[in-house]
Amino acid sequence: MLGNMQKKPESMTKEVKNSSEKDINQIISSLSHELRSPLSIISSNLQLLKNNPELDHEIREETFHLCELALTAVSRFLNDIQFINFSNKKELKKNPASFDVGVLIDEILSQPNASFYQSDRISVNLQMTSRQFCSDKTLLARIITALLDNAFKFSAEEVRLTVTDAPGQLSVEIEDNGYGIPEGELELIFTPFYRCENVKMISGTGLGLAIVKGAAECLNGNIFIDSVVLKGTRVKLIIPSDGC
């Protein structure tokens, strides 16, 4: 039967080549966009300062502020790429220590540069027998920040963050009622720079879930995702305690 015919090697090679070229084009496009926008802001504002030496003090301060924000965006983007590079080379190192999970969540929600800063759309539910946990606080914070950022951006409704514990482990669950992830793309979402077709109109780098994957692996954790298009997404992270 024709349906059982195997593809010829040259056909398979062509598909792999086309797929690789598409990935490269997507990476170049993302890099170009994420660097060009802030650099354009810096360039135009520096030109404004150069051409208007007598500029009003408040306008000068705002101009410098915009340049600082743009530089921060470039720095954050490059740091994310470096993080993923270390992760891919298995060079990420964890530094476990005991910390208060509740305090960590408060610190995450208080980040001024986060998309969800001071939003009333984030609900937090801590169901813990003990708020002390032993792991790498910085890596865990990167995971939760990235997951909250995705849920917040891709949903206009409440985002629910639930943290529970069990002997020797911590569970973090983030749920939203947003766009959802198409079933055929679930296996691709942890690929750096990959962005689902149904959310490409929303600004983003496509690096968040790649960072989540790298950090979770370093913490020996597991990630589970349930998602339905136009209904929402639930992400669950389970990490073991390092016993400190």
C-alpha atoms as one frame of an Amber mdcrd trajectory, in Angstrom:
protein
   0.000   0.000   0.000   1.156   3.513  -0.801   0.512   4.703   2.745   3.234
   2.379   4.047   5.931   3.500   1.630   9.069   4.825   3.316  10.469   8.194
   2.338  13.534   8.176   0.148  16.784   9.272   1.841  17.082  12.336  -0.402
  13.537  13.366   0.544  14.320  13.016   4.244  17.536  14.998   3.824  15.628
  17.784   2.091  13.084  17.933   4.944  15.848  18.113   7.566  17.598  20.848
   5.578  14.400  22.870   5.226  13.677  22.470   8.940  17.207  23.586   9.871
  17.010  26.611   7.603  13.656  27.562   9.131  15.132  27.300  12.651  18.136
  29.423  11.682  15.934  32.052  10.062  13.751  32.190  13.169  16.794  32.625
  15.434  18.229  35.390  13.237  14.859  37.132  13.138  14.522  36.967  16.942
  18.072  38.187  17.533  17.608  41.029  15.085  14.336  42.160  16.626  15.416
  41.919  20.257  18.606  43.880  19.627  17.439  46.365  17.005  14.528  47.795
  19.007  16.474  48.856  22.131  19.460  49.990  20.066  17.154  52.193  18.001
  15.798  53.725  21.214  19.315  54.419  22.473  20.426  55.863  19.151  17.440
  58.190  18.721  17.600  59.463  22.295  21.340  60.082  22.165  20.798  61.999
  18.939  18.153  64.077  20.704  20.597  64.922  23.481  23.355  65.719  21.023
  21.233  68.050  18.903  19.560  69.802  21.843  22.183  70.754  24.452  19.727
  73.147  26.137  17.067  70.486  26.591  14.711  70.881  29.560  15.970  69.059
  32.674  12.914  66.787  32.968  13.107  65.822  29.303  16.825  65.063  29.662
  16.128  62.867  32.678  13.396  60.982  30.801  15.687  60.566  27.800  18.452
  59.062  29.944  15.881  56.830  31.637  14.714  55.444  28.275  18.324  54.717
  27.338  18.869  52.892  30.626  15.752  50.771  30.101  16.909  49.871  26.599
  20.363  48.893  27.845  18.778  46.773  30.575  16.670  44.973  27.953  19.751
  44.207  25.832  21.703  43.037  28.872  18.839  40.781  30.031  18.483  39.278
  26.556  22.218  38.519  26.302  22.239  37.077  29.831  19.361  34.763  28.875
  21.276  33.539  25.829  24.366  32.953  27.953  22.287  31.030  30.513  20.909
  28.736  27.799  24.392  28.265  26.377  25.723  27.176  29.791  22.712  24.885
  30.164  23.240  23.250  26.768  26.892  22.612  27.627  25.875  21.163  31.020
  27.866  23.887  32.764  25.122  25.191  35.037  25.998  24.710  38.699  23.542
  24.784  41.582  24.322  26.251  44.977  21.767  24.806  47.403  20.914  26.556
  50.633  17.904  26.720  52.936  15.476  29.602  52.303  11.940  30.755  53.049
   9.703  29.964  50.072   7.181  32.646  51.011   9.887  35.311  51.051  11.130
  34.078  47.663   7.648  34.430  46.142   7.344  37.958  47.542  10.721  38.866
  46.023   9.683  37.490  42.634   6.423  39.443  42.603   8.267  42.621  43.613
  10.661  42.681  40.637  10.176  46.132  39.041  11.218  44.890  35.582   8.792
  41.943  35.554   5.726  42.101  33.306   3.529  41.175  36.281   4.989  43.786
  38.684   2.344  45.013  41.165  -0.438  43.311  39.189  -3.587  42.193  40.967
  -3.996  39.337  38.458  -1.566  37.061  40.303  -3.110  34.987  43.091  -0.770
  33.086  45.414  -1.666  30.024  47.464   1.012  28.593  49.758  -0.003  25.196
  51.141   3.155  24.201  52.983   3.842  22.322  56.195   7.146  24.224  56.353
   8.123  27.309  54.367  11.809  26.396  54.603  13.197  24.502  51.628  16.679
  23.524  50.477  17.583  24.141  46.833  19.200  26.756  44.612  17.085  29.835
  45.296  18.332  31.748  42.238  17.548  28.960  39.765  14.120  28.376  41.291
  13.395  32.101  41.069  14.308  32.111  37.361  11.905  29.247  36.728   8.967
  30.799  38.567   9.607  34.239  37.038   9.676  32.837  33.495   6.513  30.769
  34.014   4.629  33.678  35.589   5.761  35.965  32.775   4.379  33.559  30.153
   1.095  33.020  31.980   0.655  36.761  32.543   1.417  37.729  28.939  -0.717
  35.064  27.316  -3.784  35.528  29.514  -5.903  38.550  30.375  -7.414  36.832
  33.399  -6.208  35.633  36.790  -2.961  33.684  37.014  -2.887  31.198  39.887
   0.377  30.289  41.609   0.161  27.360  44.030   3.084  26.053  46.060   2.871
  22.837  48.073   5.399  20.621  49.786   5.772  16.950  50.578   8.563  15.075
  52.337  11.717  15.842  50.378  10.182  17.861  47.560   8.546  21.112  46.501
   5.739  21.502  43.971   5.074  24.745  42.093   1.973  24.993  39.904   1.070
  27.947  37.661  -2.275  27.995  35.884  -3.906  30.479  33.511  -6.960  30.739
  31.250  -5.119  32.136  28.251  -4.369  31.211  24.661  -3.145  27.700  25.410
  -0.553  25.692  23.476  -1.498  23.849  20.261  -1.132  20.098  20.798   1.256
  19.690  17.884   3.639  22.283  19.331   3.956  20.971  22.896   7.165  19.104
  22.059   8.747  22.266  20.633   8.047  24.855  23.323  11.320  24.286  25.208
  13.376  24.976  22.075  15.249  28.304  22.306  13.579  31.066  20.239  10.565
  28.892  19.437   7.225  30.708  19.616   3.828  29.085  19.106   1.915  30.220
  16.045  -1.103  31.401  18.040   0.893  33.922  20.148   3.412  35.336  17.686
   1.564  38.664  17.705   2.524  39.079  21.382   6.001  40.416  22.134   8.485
  37.844  23.410  11.925  36.304  22.851  11.043  32.611  22.876  13.712  32.001
  25.527  11.605  31.726  28.693  10.745  28.026  28.562  14.248  27.107  27.386
  15.532  28.772  30.570  12.899  26.908  32.608  14.011  23.594  31.126  17.711
  24.235  31.776  17.192  25.412  35.342  14.801  22.556  36.160  17.265  19.969
  34.865  20.022  21.502  36.978  17.741  21.184  40.031  16.923  17.559  39.081
  13.305  18.604  38.709  10.453  17.532  36.461   8.033  19.717  34.499   4.506
  18.686  33.502   2.332  20.740  31.153  -1.384  20.450  30.414  -2.762  22.891
  27.869  -5.873  23.379  25.755  -6.085  26.061  23.076  -8.319  28.992  24.102
  -8.843  27.454  27.551  -5.478  27.808  29.228  -2.322  26.159  30.475  -1.234
  24.505  33.695   2.479  24.013  34.366   3.685  21.963  37.315   7.263  21.842
  38.545   8.421  19.267  41.091  11.921  19.523  42.507  13.621  17.429  45.185
  15.157  18.957  48.294  18.949  19.011  48.459  18.712  18.207  52.155  20.774
  21.079  53.548
